[in-house]
């Protein structure tokens, strides 16, 4: 809602969304970026534009749920990949049974020996019904995953 | 979205888990991305920055000359040693066994100073074992004993032993499985086991085994060190209630108990009161393959000497033919080292003798041993540059294809050519 | 401090247990002769009380020796929650193997996880190089 207040509220559709509210929701789930709203770049919205950038800017290196992978600590063991309930639900015959992902719907997957985050809007710590899930943290041997 | 049926999976030869679900993106002769691989496997597949040179007497030579010189070193030796092969395919191992027969060599591998006793017990069917797939599908009580797979076999817990859903373990690890660590320190694996970590003093594993046997027999357990007996009773109780239990035995417990007699008695007791299996935490990707291939050829799994006779050879076996003893007693007068670095992994005072004898070193990368070798022969990195088959830590045979092409010969081809030159 | 230079650093007895470290294993695959492998191998992990007793701080070097050999390695705090005075940990490497006895007591298996050593402050001496 705070985000919506800062938008032009003109429903100009230049961003490709039908309303500014729709744009705000898309912004929240990182589907679009602040830059995708052309009117915001006008001088009159300069302050709003900067505020919005600040609001949606993640902590350095973190995703929008605040998930940070400390790559230097990660073993690439994949414990988090297999323990993540969303991964299990989205890929029961891949990640769910400890094997390579069979689709693109995973939140966490291991590449080049290190875990990486994708589709973070699917994380249970995100969205309206968010819960403080910590299964990827407690299954990590090295505290390589952190939420900030 | 990628169709999983169209995916081409490779096998990682970074450790004896032989993970067979590795995806690789290749551009020309280069691997650009490796998916589902752990840090250790990534590093192995990436290869080294100091490839093995092709040399003889310190000079660069072509492969044919190197092979000819290697053959002549081995032919002229009275007591040659063939060592290594844990990082070679089964094909190369069988070829090395044939070569050992031909030249009357001692043949041994690193199981000689690590997992040997367990493999012996398993190959002689003294200990009940199972596969990692059984573990994933059925195990409810998992014991990591003197083992830290998080560091040595990184995907062990996520792919097989703790976190995956299995046929009879559909509810996830929190409800379906109990993971236990027994160790002298809180390893990364022990950390994951939380309050099911049993820390014991150095070299007291045998006492804990005796105490567990007592507890499982309904007696009051005792140990000669300060320990909460209630914890031992509690542990025994968890083991007893297991529907499908498995012990992963690492070097910590193997070195501590020496021979497997005590562990065999614990396994017998566990199988009286519940259902337990044991899997050795083999290190190199095909160490178990070497043990099984030699076992099939000779009835012994390591420490073998083929002693030449007028008609063929006698097979001798025992500690006298272990790499440690043949080097300590300086009986070896030439050695062929394949995919291994004894100068780095043996006690230095034992290994130094290798620099006094003519040595042939075959492998993909330069190492401490190759630097003192008379002949060095570069070989393809198996699993990456050449295919073949290997035996996983649990005894399952795995075949694999190369990920990229190379001009380098495989260990098997090199050994075959050395044999032909003899 | 100045006077200390002329005194022999006191030695204390330890038992070393070797272990595997994934970062060191990964460095090994890349280069056995590289700085990274040396940095991750020439390490001894000790109890914080023992580190104090030796008069060193984390990152300092210590001399580790016995009848089989001598190496200078870097000290790290183990971080284990249970104190382990007198027991130290080293990753399995040519550095730890310099200290392992050739004598296997007739078993053919060296005592890789039971290495008895004396440890003292190396007073700035550099880490031992391997080849």
Short mmCIF file of N, CA, C and O in Angstrom, two decimals, chain B residues 66 76 87 118 131 142 159 213 222 234 244 266 299 311 334 341 351 390:
data_model
loop_
_atom_site.label_atom_id
_atom_site.label_comp_id
_atom_site.label_asym_id
_atom_site.label_seq_id
_atom_site.Cartn_x
_atom_site.Cartn_y
_atom_site.Cartn_z
N UNK B 66 57.61 -42.51 -23.43
CA UNK B 66 57.31 -42.60 -22.00
C UNK B 66 56.81 -44.00 -21.65
O UNK B 66 57.23 -44.60 -20.65
N UNK B 76 62.59 -54.55 -15.60
CA UNK B 76 63.90 -54.75 -14.98
C UNK B 76 63.84 -54.84 -13.46
O UNK B 76 64.87 -54.99 -12.81
N UNK B 87 41.18 -43.74 -8.07
CA UNK B 87 40.57 -42.75 -8.97
C UNK B 87 40.65 -43.21 -10.41
O UNK B 87 40.78 -42.38 -11.32
N UNK B 118 36.71 -52.93 6.90
CA UNK B 118 35.25 -53.01 6.71
C UNK B 118 34.94 -53.72 5.40
O UNK B 118 34.05 -54.56 5.33
N UNK B 131 22.15 -50.93 0.15
CA UNK B 131 22.54 -49.88 -0.80
C UNK B 131 22.06 -48.51 -0.30
O UNK B 131 21.19 -48.42 0.57
N UNK B 142 19.71 -43.41 11.25
CA UNK B 142 20.96 -43.29 10.49
C UNK B 142 22.06 -42.85 11.44
O UNK B 142 21.91 -41.84 12.14
N UNK B 159 21.11 -36.40 -0.65
CA UNK B 159 20.72 -37.29 -1.75
C UNK B 159 20.28 -38.67 -1.25
O UNK B 159 19.46 -39.33 -1.88
N UNK B 213 26.39 -52.93 23.29
CA UNK B 213 26.01 -54.35 23.25
C UNK B 213 25.37 -54.74 24.58
O UNK B 213 24.33 -55.41 24.62
N UNK B 222 28.59 -49.97 30.98
CA UNK B 222 29.58 -49.12 31.66
C UNK B 222 30.73 -48.82 30.71
O UNK B 222 31.06 -49.61 29.81
N UNK B 234 19.71 -44.40 26.23
CA UNK B 234 18.82 -43.71 25.30
C UNK B 234 19.21 -44.02 23.84
O UNK B 234 18.37 -44.33 23.00
N UNK B 244 14.57 -49.77 10.09
CA UNK B 244 15.64 -50.01 9.13
C UNK B 244 16.78 -49.08 9.52
O UNK B 244 16.74 -47.88 9.27
N UNK B 266 28.67 -55.94 17.45
CA UNK B 266 27.58 -54.96 17.62
C UNK B 266 26.53 -55.15 16.52
O UNK B 266 25.32 -55.16 16.80
N UNK B 299 40.65 -63.45 -4.72
CA UNK B 299 40.10 -63.84 -3.42
C UNK B 299 40.55 -62.91 -2.31
O UNK B 299 40.14 -63.07 -1.16
N UNK B 311 55.55 -71.91 -14.01
CA UNK B 311 54.28 -71.93 -14.73
C UNK B 311 53.30 -70.98 -14.05
O UNK B 311 52.54 -71.38 -13.18
N UNK B 334 61.02 -50.82 -7.66
CA UNK B 334 60.47 -49.93 -8.70
C UNK B 334 58.98 -49.86 -8.45
O UNK B 334 58.39 -50.81 -7.90
N UNK B 341 48.80 -40.17 -5.00
CA UNK B 341 49.94 -39.36 -4.58
C UNK B 341 50.46 -39.84 -3.23
O UNK B 341 50.30 -39.16 -2.21
N UNK B 351 57.17 -42.57 2.78
CA UNK B 351 57.04 -42.19 1.37
C UNK B 351 58.38 -41.77 0.76
O UNK B 351 58.60 -41.94 -0.44
N UNK B 390 32.47 -47.82 -12.41
CA UNK B 390 33.05 -47.77 -11.08
C UNK B 390 32.06 -48.37 -10.09
O UNK B 390 30.89 -48.60 -10.44
#
